Amino acid sequence: MRKFSRLSRFNIASLVLGLAFLYLPILILVIYSFNASRLVTVWGGWSLRWYREIFADRAMIEASWMSLRVAVASATIATLIGTLAAVALSRGERFRGRTLFSGMLYAPLVMPEVITGLSLLLLFVALNAERGFWTVTIAHTTLTMCFVAVVVQSRLGSLDRSLEEAAMDLGCAPVRAFLSVTLPLIAPAIVAGWMLAFTLSLDDLVIASFTTGPGSATLPIRIYSEVRLGVKPEINAICTLVIALIAVVIVIASLASKLSNSQGESAAPL
Amino acid sequence: MSARRIFARPARFAAIAPYVWMVLFFLVPFGFVLKISLSQTAIAQPPYEPVFDLTAGWAAIRAAFAALSIDNFRLLASDDIYVFAYLRSLTVAVTATALLLLIGYPIAYGMARLPKRWQAVAMVLVIVPFWTSFLIRIYAWINILQHDGLLNQILLALHLVSEPVVWLSTDTAMYIGIVYSYLPFMILPLYATLAKMEPALEEAASDLGAPPWQVFWLVTFPLSLPGVGAGVLLCFIPVVGEFVIPDLLAGSNSLMIGQTLWLEFFTNKDWPVASSAAIVLLVVLLLPLLLYERLQRRQLEER
């Protein structure tokens, strides 16, 4: 009577259809980026024509460069601060304002981006800050450190605390115990957190639109303004390049999480 | 003192940097939104009258408080555009969440029935699209749904329709986009609860003579309710404020609140009204957020 642990035909059908639904549109986009025809929907044979056109497009190159710089800077700051937040939440036990602290960390995860972007812009205007690289970086750091905190915290939660305690029983100061015992153990989750922050920053359109100034558009802002004017084969090509970059990042992140698996504990979910 | 207690103290110091950051760049900005939502529109840069001028002393602050205006909020309540935008946002979010639940549940259920090794693979496969750019995924659908796009080509080739169907700029396209983008947010919490469930419970119900639909409806579904709640809220809240998907896929005749806010801010340059619209949206969303928080706490206690 193992009826319910077995896959039914319905289970298989919904899995196959679900995954097809998730992947086919992206696959179609990638295939059409190699289409020689100017008409997006008419197949004119394989060609790298649109990739050449992208690399000749200065505005696109500048926007990509801006996006990459913001993504690297904000992911790095977010990983530093987000890891600290995760440590405070999972090892700090009770401290004053803990509820507010965790509330502030979880709220941006579900908050509509329009609100987050609007509020940050009003802050920057009130501070008379010049909008550009740094304002976007700060905005992205605020959003992505919450994701880093969640990923690192789930790893810290699954960690055996007796390891830390053993180090301290043997005379290690708490900070030293953290640096030489805990940190190496959670390193894969920190790497995964950085990758997640990087891709989220690379992806963000709404918050960047609110917090950037004239002349410093990020790649999604450029893509968005092109897409509004209609579908162009160049966009298929640039989207494919972004997908390829993110795919590389995912492979590295999954290797990091494999590493954390092989260390005996269950990996962070992302 | 146990080692655990010693560790707690430096760990509390770790909170300082993130705490200060979040107060500065998350909490304080809302103070500004609130402040500007209460001020008057001005044709200048920035396009609003400053409410407080702390250099002017106490009397000026009192005068400023007297000058605070709730006109912007009154405008929101009386202007049909806003009332309709809020109603449309809620309708879209409820419909989209229902669709997501209907489509996501069977997928999560199938995942939970897979052999353990394949479950991990399936989970990665569901998460990967979440890592792929949001905007690109919407754009991918424009490729498919446009007038001479793939969908119409297939339908024409199969002689299911005699001329191209209009997909883009319709609500159908918008719902496809929303379901496509948020599906991982629905599947993952559902899968998490379904995978933890004892198959013995379903077997027992079946052995006692319940037909499959009754097993599902009386045993499986009630036990998966925590996952349903988490999935519904994870999808519902961001969809209410959604901007990109309706802007690129839906028609322009009825806007959601996220789009209205964006237009008010960037096109009309009426920052005070945009700010009060944001405050109202925040209050509308606070309720499900608090519910979610309570749900999570209850789940933690059960563990």
Coordinates of C-alpha atoms in Angstrom, one line a residue:
Chain A
M1 CA 0.0 0.0 0.0
R2 CA 2.6 2.6 -1.0
K3 CA 0.1 4.3 -3.2
F4 CA 0.6 7.8 -1.9
S5 CA 4.4 7.9 -2.0
R6 CA 4.3 7.0 -5.7
L7 CA 4.0 9.4 -8.5
S8 CA 0.7 9.4 -10.3
R9 CA 0.3 10.3 -13.9
F10 CA -1.3 13.5 -12.8
N11 CA 1.8 14.4 -10.7
I12 CA 4.1 13.8 -13.7
A13 CA 2.0 15.8 -16.1
S14 CA 1.8 18.8 -13.8
L15 CA 5.6 18.7 -13.2
V16 CA 6.4 18.5 -16.9
L17 CA 3.9 21.2 -17.8
G18 CA 5.0 23.4 -15.0
L19 CA 8.7 23.2 -15.9
A20 CA 8.0 23.7 -19.6
F21 CA 6.0 26.8 -18.7
L22 CA 8.9 28.1 -16.6
Y23 CA 11.6 27.4 -19.2
L24 CA 10.2 27.5 -22.7
P25 CA 9.8 31.3 -22.9
I26 CA 13.4 31.9 -21.9
L27 CA 14.5 29.2 -24.4
I28 CA 12.6 30.8 -27.2
L29 CA 14.1 34.2 -26.4
V30 CA 17.6 32.8 -26.5
I31 CA 17.0 31.0 -29.8
Y32 CA 15.5 34.1 -31.5
S33 CA 18.6 36.1 -30.4
F34 CA 20.5 34.2 -33.0
N35 CA 18.0 34.9 -35.7
A36 CA 19.4 36.6 -38.8
S37 CA 16.1 38.3 -39.7
R38 CA 15.3 41.8 -38.6
L39 CA 11.7 40.7 -38.2
V40 CA 11.7 39.2 -34.8
T41 CA 9.3 36.4 -35.6
V42 CA 10.5 35.3 -39.0
W43 CA 13.3 32.8 -38.9
G44 CA 16.1 33.9 -41.2
G45 CA 18.8 31.4 -40.2
W46 CA 21.5 31.5 -37.5
S47 CA 23.5 34.7 -37.1
L48 CA 25.5 36.6 -34.5
R49 CA 24.5 39.9 -36.2
W50 CA 22.6 41.3 -33.2
Y51 CA 25.5 40.6 -30.8
R52 CA 27.7 42.7 -33.0
E53 CA 25.2 45.5 -33.0
I54 CA 25.0 45.5 -29.2
F55 CA 28.8 45.8 -28.9
A56 CA 28.6 48.8 -31.2
D57 CA 25.9 50.5 -29.1
R58 CA 27.7 52.9 -26.7
A59 CA 24.7 53.7 -24.6
M60 CA 24.0 50.0 -24.0
I61 CA 27.7 49.4 -23.1
E62 CA 27.7 52.3 -20.7
A63 CA 24.5 51.1 -19.0
S64 CA 25.9 47.6 -18.7
W65 CA 29.1 48.9 -17.1
M66 CA 27.1 51.0 -14.7
S67 CA 24.9 48.0 -13.8
L68 CA 28.0 45.7 -13.2
R69 CA 29.7 48.3 -11.0
V70 CA 26.6 48.9 -8.9
A71 CA 26.0 45.1 -8.6
V72 CA 29.5 44.4 -7.5
A73 CA 29.6 47.3 -5.0
S74 CA 26.1 46.8 -3.5
A75 CA 26.5 43.0 -3.3
T76 CA 29.8 43.4 -1.5
I77 CA 28.5 45.9 1.1
A78 CA 25.2 44.0 1.4
T79 CA 27.1 40.7 2.1
L80 CA 29.2 42.4 4.8
I81 CA 26.2 44.0 6.6
G82 CA 23.8 41.2 5.9
T83 CA 26.1 38.6 7.4
L84 CA 26.4 40.8 10.5
A85 CA 22.7 41.0 10.7
A86 CA 22.3 37.2 10.3
V87 CA 24.9 36.7 13.1
A88 CA 23.0 39.1 15.4
L89 CA 19.7 37.5 14.7
S90 CA 20.8 33.9 15.2
R91 CA 23.4 34.3 17.9
G92 CA 22.5 37.5 19.6
E93 CA 19.6 36.0 21.6
R94 CA 17.6 38.9 23.0
F95 CA 18.6 42.5 22.6
R96 CA 16.7 45.7 22.7
G97 CA 14.8 46.5 19.5
R98 CA 15.2 43.0 18.2
T99 CA 11.6 42.9 16.9
L100 CA 12.0 46.2 15.1
F101 CA 15.4 44.9 13.7
S102 CA 14.0 41.7 12.3
G103 CA 10.9 43.6 11.1
M104 CA 13.1 46.0 9.1
L105 CA 15.1 43.1 7.7
Y106 CA 12.1 41.2 6.5
A107 CA 9.8 44.0 5.3
P108 CA 11.8 44.9 2.1
L109 CA 11.6 41.2 1.0
V110 CA 7.9 41.6 0.3
M111 CA 7.4 45.4 0.1
P112 CA 6.4 46.6 -3.4
E113 CA 9.5 48.1 -5.0
V114 CA 7.6 51.2 -6.0
I115 CA 7.3 52.2 -2.3
T116 CA 10.9 51.4 -1.4
G117 CA 12.2 53.4 -4.4
L118 CA 9.9 56.3 -3.8
S119 CA 10.9 56.6 -0.1
L120 CA 14.6 56.4 -0.9
L121 CA 14.4 59.1 -3.6
L122 CA 12.6 61.4 -1.1
L123 CA 15.4 60.8 1.4
F124 CA 18.1 61.5 -1.2
V125 CA 16.3 64.7 -2.4
A126 CA 16.0 65.9 1.2
L127 CA 19.7 65.2 1.8
N128 CA 20.5 67.0 -1.4
A129 CA 22.5 64.0 -2.5
E130 CA 23.6 63.9 -6.1
R131 CA 21.8 61.0 -7.7
G132 CA 23.9 58.4 -9.6
F133 CA 26.2 55.5 -8.9
W134 CA 26.2 55.9 -5.1
T135 CA 22.5 56.5 -4.5
V136 CA 21.6 53.4 -6.6
T137 CA 24.3 51.4 -4.8
I138 CA 22.9 52.4 -1.4
A139 CA 19.3 51.6 -2.5
H140 CA 20.4 48.2 -3.9
T141 CA 22.4 47.4 -0.7
T142 CA 19.3 48.1 1.4
L143 CA 17.2 45.7 -0.6
T144 CA 19.7 42.9 -1.1
M145 CA 21.2 42.8 2.4
C146 CA 17.9 41.4 3.6
F147 CA 18.2 38.5 1.2
V148 CA 21.8 37.9 2.3
A149 CA 20.7 38.0 5.9
V150 CA 18.0 35.3 5.2
V151 CA 20.4 33.0 3.4
V152 CA 23.2 33.3 5.9
Q153 CA 20.8 33.0 8.8
S154 CA 19.3 29.8 7.6
R155 CA 22.8 28.3 7.3
L156 CA 23.7 29.6 10.8
G157 CA 20.5 28.0 12.1
S158 CA 21.4 24.6 10.8
L159 CA 24.9 24.8 12.2
D160 CA 25.9 22.7 15.2
R161 CA 26.5 25.2 18.0
S162 CA 28.6 22.8 20.0
L163 CA 31.5 23.5 17.6
E164 CA 31.5 27.2 18.6
E165 CA 31.1 26.3 22.3
A166 CA 33.9 23.8 22.1
A167 CA 36.2 26.4 20.7
M168 CA 35.3 28.8 23.6
D169 CA 35.6 26.1 26.2
L170 CA 39.1 25.6 24.9
G171 CA 39.8 29.3 25.6
C172 CA 38.9 31.0 22.4
A173 CA 37.5 34.5 22.7
P174 CA 34.0 34.7 21.1
V175 CA 35.1 36.8 18.2
R176 CA 38.1 34.5 17.6
A177 CA 35.8 31.5 17.8
F178 CA 33.5 33.1 15.2
L179 CA 36.3 34.0 12.8
S180 CA 38.2 30.6 12.9
V181 CA 35.3 28.2 13.4
T182 CA 31.9 29.6 12.4
L183 CA 33.0 31.8 9.5
P184 CA 34.7 29.0 7.4
L185 CA 31.6 26.9 8.0
I186 CA 29.1 29.5 6.8
A187 CA 31.4 30.7 3.9
P188 CA 29.5 28.9 1.2
A189 CA 26.3 30.5 2.3
I190 CA 28.0 33.9 2.3
V191 CA 29.2 33.3 -1.3
A192 CA 25.7 32.2 -2.2
G193 CA 24.3 35.4 -0.5
W194 CA 26.7 37.6 -2.5
M195 CA 25.7 35.9 -5.8
L196 CA 22.0 36.4 -5.0
A197 CA 22.6 40.1 -4.1
F198 CA 24.6 40.5 -7.3
T199 CA 21.8 39.1 -9.6
L200 CA 19.1 41.0 -7.7
S201 CA 20.9 44.2 -8.2
L202 CA 21.6 43.4 -11.9
D203 CA 17.9 42.7 -12.3
D204 CA 16.3 45.7 -10.5
L205 CA 14.5 48.2 -12.6
V206 CA 12.0 50.0 -10.3
I207 CA 14.3 51.0 -7.4
A208 CA 17.1 52.0 -9.8
S209 CA 14.7 54.2 -11.8
F210 CA 13.8 56.1 -8.7
T211 CA 17.3 56.5 -7.3
T212 CA 19.4 57.2 -10.3
G213 CA 20.0 60.5 -11.9
P214 CA 20.1 61.7 -15.5
G215 CA 23.0 60.2 -17.6
S216 CA 23.5 57.2 -15.3
A217 CA 21.0 54.6 -16.5
T218 CA 21.4 51.0 -15.5
L219 CA 21.0 48.2 -18.0
P220 CA 17.4 47.3 -17.0
I221 CA 16.5 51.0 -17.4
R222 CA 17.9 51.0 -20.9
I223 CA 16.2 47.7 -21.8
Y224 CA 12.9 48.9 -20.4
S225 CA 12.9 52.1 -22.4
E226 CA 13.8 50.1 -25.6
V227 CA 11.1 47.4 -24.9
R228 CA 8.4 50.1 -24.5
L229 CA 9.1 51.1 -28.1
G230 CA 8.6 47.6 -29.3
V231 CA 10.4 44.3 -29.7
K232 CA 13.9 44.5 -31.3
P233 CA 16.2 41.6 -32.0
E234 CA 19.1 43.5 -30.3
I235 CA 17.2 43.2 -27.0
N236 CA 16.9 39.4 -27.5
A237 CA 20.7 39.4 -27.8
I238 CA 21.4 41.6 -24.7
C239 CA 18.9 39.6 -22.7
T240 CA 20.7 36.4 -23.7
L241 CA 24.0 37.8 -22.6
V242 CA 22.5 38.7 -19.2
I243 CA 21.0 35.2 -18.9
A244 CA 24.4 33.7 -19.7
L245 CA 26.1 35.9 -17.0
I246 CA 23.5 34.9 -14.4
A247 CA 23.8 31.2 -15.4
V248 CA 27.6 31.4 -14.7
V249 CA 26.8 33.0 -11.3
I250 CA 24.3 30.2 -10.5
V251 CA 26.8 27.5 -11.3
I252 CA 29.4 29.1 -9.0
A253 CA 26.7 29.5 -6.3
S254 CA 25.6 25.9 -6.6
L255 CA 29.2 24.7 -6.4
A256 CA 29.5 26.8 -3.2
S257 CA 26.4 25.2 -1.8
K258 CA 27.6 21.7 -2.8
L259 CA 30.8 22.5 -0.8
S260 CA 28.7 23.4 2.2
N261 CA 26.7 20.1 1.7
S262 CA 29.9 18.1 1.7
Q263 CA 30.8 19.6 5.1
G264 CA 28.0 17.5 6.6
E265 CA 25.2 20.1 7.2
S266 CA 22.2 20.8 5.0
A267 CA 22.7 23.7 2.7
A268 CA 21.0 27.0 2.6
P269 CA 17.8 26.8 0.5
L270 CA 19.1 29.3 -2.1
Chain B
M1 CA 28.3 31.2 32.4
S2 CA 27.8 28.9 29.4
A3 CA 29.6 29.4 26.2
R4 CA 26.4 30.2 24.5
R5 CA 25.8 33.2 26.7
I6 CA 29.3 34.5 26.2
F7 CA 28.8 34.4 22.5
A8 CA 25.6 36.3 22.7
R9 CA 27.2 39.6 23.7
P10 CA 29.6 40.1 20.8
A11 CA 26.8 38.9 18.5
R12 CA 24.7 41.7 19.7
F13 CA 27.4 44.2 18.7
A14 CA 27.1 42.7 15.2
A15 CA 23.7 44.2 15.0
I16 CA 25.0 47.8 15.2
A17 CA 26.0 48.3 11.6
P18 CA 22.9 46.6 10.0
Y19 CA 20.7 48.3 12.5
V20 CA 22.0 51.8 11.7
W21 CA 21.9 51.1 8.0
M22 CA 18.3 49.9 8.1
V23 CA 17.2 52.8 10.2
L24 CA 18.9 55.3 7.9
F25 CA 17.9 53.9 4.6
F26 CA 14.7 52.1 5.4
L27 CA 12.9 53.6 8.4
V28 CA 13.9 57.3 8.0
P29 CA 12.8 57.4 4.4
F30 CA 9.3 56.5 5.4
G31 CA 9.4 59.5 7.7
F32 CA 10.1 61.6 4.6
V33 CA 7.2 60.0 2.7
L34 CA 4.9 60.8 5.5
K35 CA 6.1 64.3 5.8
I36 CA 5.8 65.0 2.1
S37 CA 2.4 63.4 1.9
L38 CA 1.3 66.1 4.3
S39 CA 2.8 69.0 2.4
Q40 CA 1.5 71.2 -0.4
T41 CA 2.4 70.8 -4.1
A42 CA 4.7 73.4 -5.4
I43 CA 6.0 74.1 -8.9
A44 CA 9.7 74.1 -8.0
Q45 CA 12.5 71.7 -7.4
P46 CA 11.8 69.7 -5.3
P47 CA 8.1 70.0 -6.2
Y48 CA 6.7 70.4 -2.7
E49 CA 6.7 73.0 0.1
P50 CA 9.0 72.1 2.9
V51 CA 7.0 71.3 6.0
F52 CA 9.6 71.7 8.7
D53 CA 12.4 74.2 8.9
L54 CA 14.2 73.2 12.1
T55 CA 16.5 76.3 12.0
A56 CA 13.5 78.6 12.5
G57 CA 12.8 77.6 16.0
W58 CA 9.8 76.3 18.0
A59 CA 7.3 78.9 16.9
A60 CA 8.0 78.0 13.3
I61 CA 7.6 74.3 14.0
R62 CA 4.2 75.0 15.7
A63 CA 3.1 77.0 12.7
A64 CA 4.3 74.3 10.4
F65 CA 2.2 71.7 12.3
A66 CA -0.8 74.0 11.9
A67 CA -0.1 74.2 8.1
L68 CA 0.0 70.4 7.8
S69 CA -2.6 69.4 5.3
I70 CA -4.5 66.2 4.7
D71 CA -5.7 67.6 1.4
N72 CA -3.7 65.0 -0.5
F73 CA -5.4 62.2 1.3
R74 CA -8.8 63.8 0.7
L75 CA -7.9 64.0 -3.0
L76 CA -7.1 60.3 -3.0
A77 CA -10.5 59.4 -1.5
S78 CA -12.4 61.7 -3.8
D79 CA -10.6 61.1 -7.1
D80 CA -12.0 58.3 -9.1
I81 CA -8.7 57.5 -10.7
Y82 CA -7.2 56.5 -7.3
V83 CA -10.2 54.7 -6.0
F84 CA -10.3 52.6 -9.2
A85 CA -6.6 52.1 -9.1
Y86 CA -6.8 50.6 -5.6
L87 CA -9.8 48.5 -6.5
R88 CA -8.1 47.3 -9.7
S89 CA -4.9 46.4 -7.8
L90 CA -6.8 44.4 -5.3
T91 CA -8.9 42.6 -8.0
V92 CA -5.8 41.8 -10.0
A93 CA -3.9 40.6 -6.9
V94 CA -6.8 38.4 -5.7
T95 CA -7.3 36.9 -9.2
A96 CA -3.6 36.4 -9.8
T97 CA -3.1 34.8 -6.4
A98 CA -6.0 32.4 -7.0
L99 CA -4.5 31.4 -10.4
L100 CA -1.0 31.0 -8.8
L101 CA -2.5 28.7 -6.2
L102 CA -4.4 26.6 -8.8
I103 CA -1.3 26.3 -11.0
G104 CA 1.4 26.1 -8.3
Y105 CA -0.3 23.5 -6.0
P106 CA -0.2 20.6 -8.5
I107 CA 3.4 21.3 -9.3
A108 CA 4.4 21.5 -5.6
Y109 CA 2.4 18.3 -5.0
G110 CA 4.2 16.5 -7.8
M111 CA 7.6 17.7 -6.4
A112 CA 6.8 16.4 -3.0
R113 CA 6.0 13.0 -4.5
L114 CA 9.3 12.7 -6.3
P115 CA 12.0 10.4 -4.9
K116 CA 14.2 12.4 -2.4
R117 CA 17.1 12.8 -4.8
W118 CA 14.9 14.2 -7.6
Q119 CA 13.2 16.6 -5.2
A120 CA 16.4 18.5 -4.8
V121 CA 16.8 18.7 -8.6
A122 CA 13.2 19.9 -9.0
M123 CA 13.7 22.5 -6.4
V124 CA 16.8 23.9 -8.1
L125 CA 14.8 23.9 -11.4
V126 CA 12.1 25.9 -9.8
I127 CA 14.5 28.4 -8.2
V128 CA 16.6 29.1 -11.3
P129 CA 14.0 31.2 -13.1
F130 CA 13.8 33.3 -9.9
W131 CA 17.5 34.2 -10.4
T132 CA 16.9 35.1 -14.0
S133 CA 16.0 38.7 -14.6
F134 CA 12.5 39.7 -14.0
L135 CA 12.4 42.2 -16.9
I136 CA 13.9 39.6 -19.3
R137 CA 11.2 37.1 -18.3
I138 CA 8.5 39.6 -19.1
Y139 CA 10.2 40.5 -22.3
A140 CA 10.3 36.9 -23.3
W141 CA 6.6 36.8 -23.1
I142 CA 6.3 39.9 -25.4
N143 CA 8.2 37.9 -28.0
I144 CA 5.6 35.1 -27.7
L145 CA 2.4 37.2 -27.3
Q146 CA 2.9 39.9 -29.9
H147 CA 0.7 40.1 -33.0
D148 CA 2.9 38.0 -35.3
G149 CA 4.5 36.2 -32.3
L150 CA 5.0 32.5 -31.8
L151 CA 1.7 31.8 -30.1
N152 CA -0.3 33.3 -33.0
Q153 CA 1.9 31.5 -35.5
I154 CA 1.2 28.2 -33.8
L155 CA -2.5 28.8 -33.5
L156 CA -2.7 29.8 -37.1
A157 CA -0.7 26.8 -38.3
L158 CA -3.0 24.5 -36.3
H159 CA -6.0 26.3 -37.8
L160 CA -7.4 26.9 -34.4
V161 CA -7.9 30.6 -35.3
S162 CA -8.4 32.1 -38.7
E163 CA -6.6 35.4 -38.0
P164 CA -4.1 36.5 -35.3
V165 CA -5.6 37.0 -31.8
V166 CA -4.7 40.1 -29.9
W167 CA -2.8 39.0 -26.8
L168 CA -0.6 41.9 -25.9
S169 CA -2.1 44.8 -24.0
T170 CA -4.8 42.6 -22.6
D171 CA -5.5 41.4 -19.0
T172 CA -4.8 37.9 -20.2
A173 CA -1.3 38.8 -21.1
M174 CA -0.8 40.5 -17.7
Y175 CA -2.1 37.5 -15.8
I176 CA 0.2 35.2 -17.8
G177 CA 3.1 37.6 -16.9
I178 CA 2.3 37.7 -13.2
V179 CA 1.7 33.9 -12.9
Y180 CA 5.0 33.3 -14.8
S181 CA 7.0 35.7 -12.6
Y182 CA 5.6 34.7 -9.2
L183 CA 5.2 31.0 -9.6
P184 CA 8.4 30.1 -7.7
F185 CA 7.2 32.2 -4.8
M186 CA 4.0 30.1 -4.6
I187 CA 5.6 26.7 -5.3
L188 CA 8.4 26.8 -2.8
P189 CA 6.4 27.4 0.5
L190 CA 3.8 24.9 -0.7
Y191 CA 6.4 22.3 -1.5
A192 CA 8.0 22.9 1.9
T193 CA 4.9 21.9 3.8
L194 CA 3.8 19.1 1.4
A195 CA 7.3 17.5 1.6
K196 CA 7.1 17.4 5.4
M197 CA 3.7 15.7 5.4
E198 CA 3.4 12.0 6.4
P199 CA 2.2 9.9 3.4
A200 CA 0.8 7.5 6.1
L201 CA -2.0 10.0 6.9
E202 CA -3.2 10.0 3.3
E203 CA -2.9 6.2 3.2
A204 CA -4.9 5.9 6.3
A205 CA -7.7 8.0 4.9
S206 CA -7.7 6.0 1.7
D207 CA -7.7 2.7 3.6
L208 CA -10.7 3.9 5.5
G209 CA -12.5 4.2 2.2
A210 CA -12.2 7.9 1.2
P211 CA -12.1 8.5 -2.5
P212 CA -9.0 10.4 -3.8
W213 CA -10.7 13.8 -3.9
Q214 CA -11.9 13.4 -0.3
V215 CA -8.4 12.4 0.8
F216 CA -7.1 15.5 -0.8
W217 CA -9.8 17.8 0.4
L218 CA -10.1 16.5 4.0
V219 CA -6.5 15.5 4.7
T220 CA -3.9 16.9 2.3
F221 CA -5.2 20.3 1.8
P222 CA -5.9 21.2 5.5
L223 CA -2.5 20.0 6.5
S224 CA -0.8 22.2 3.8
L225 CA -2.6 25.4 5.0
P226 CA 0.5 27.0 6.5
G227 CA 2.2 26.7 3.1
V228 CA -0.9 28.0 1.3
G229 CA -0.9 31.0 3.6
A230 CA 2.8 31.8 3.1
G231 CA 2.6 31.3 -0.6
V232 CA -0.6 33.5 -0.9
L233 CA 1.0 36.3 1.0
L234 CA 4.3 36.1 -0.7
C235 CA 2.5 36.6 -4.0
F236 CA -0.4 38.8 -3.1
I237 CA 1.6 41.6 -1.4
P238 CA 4.1 42.4 -4.2
V239 CA 1.4 41.9 -6.9
V240 CA -0.7 44.7 -5.4
G241 CA 2.1 47.2 -6.0
E242 CA 3.3 45.7 -9.3
F243 CA 4.4 48.2 -11.9
V244 CA 6.5 46.5 -14.6
I245 CA 4.2 43.7 -15.6
P246 CA 1.0 45.6 -16.1
D247 CA 2.9 48.4 -17.7
L248 CA 4.4 46.2 -20.4
L249 CA 1.7 43.6 -20.8
A250 CA -1.7 45.1 -19.9
G251 CA -3.6 47.7 -21.8
S252 CA -3.4 51.3 -20.7
N253 CA -7.1 51.9 -20.0
S254 CA -7.2 50.9 -16.3
L255 CA -4.1 51.3 -14.2
M256 CA -3.0 49.6 -11.0
I257 CA -1.9 51.7 -8.0
G258 CA 1.8 51.0 -8.6
Q259 CA 1.5 52.5 -12.2
T260 CA -0.7 55.4 -11.0
L261 CA 1.9 56.2 -8.3
W262 CA 4.7 56.1 -10.8
L263 CA 2.8 58.3 -13.3
E264 CA 1.9 60.8 -10.6
F265 CA 5.6 60.9 -9.5
F266 CA 7.4 61.0 -12.8
T267 CA 4.9 62.5 -15.3
N268 CA 2.7 64.8 -13.2
K269 CA 5.5 65.5 -10.8
D270 CA 3.0 65.7 -7.9
W271 CA 5.2 64.3 -5.2
P272 CA 2.9 65.0 -2.3
V273 CA 0.0 63.1 -3.8
A274 CA 2.3 60.3 -4.9
S275 CA 3.6 60.1 -1.3
S276 CA 0.1 59.9 0.2
A277 CA -0.8 57.2 -2.3
A278 CA 2.2 55.3 -1.1
I279 CA 1.2 55.7 2.5
V280 CA -2.3 54.4 1.8
L281 CA -0.8 51.5 -0.2
L282 CA 1.5 50.7 2.8
V283 CA -1.4 50.7 5.2
V284 CA -3.4 48.4 2.9
L285 CA -0.5 46.0 2.8
L286 CA 0.4 46.2 6.5
L287 CA -2.6 44.0 7.4
P288 CA -1.4 40.9 5.4
L289 CA 2.2 41.6 6.4
L290 CA 1.2 41.4 10.1
L291 CA -0.8 38.3 9.4
Y292 CA 2.2 36.8 7.7
E293 CA 4.5 37.7 10.7
R294 CA 2.0 36.0 13.1
L295 CA 1.8 32.9 10.8
Q296 CA 5.6 32.6 10.8
R297 CA 5.8 33.0 14.5
R298 CA 3.2 30.2 15.0
Q299 CA 5.1 27.9 12.7
L300 CA 8.3 28.6 14.6
E301 CA 6.6 27.7 17.9
E302 CA 5.3 24.5 16.4
R303 CA 8.8 23.4 15.5

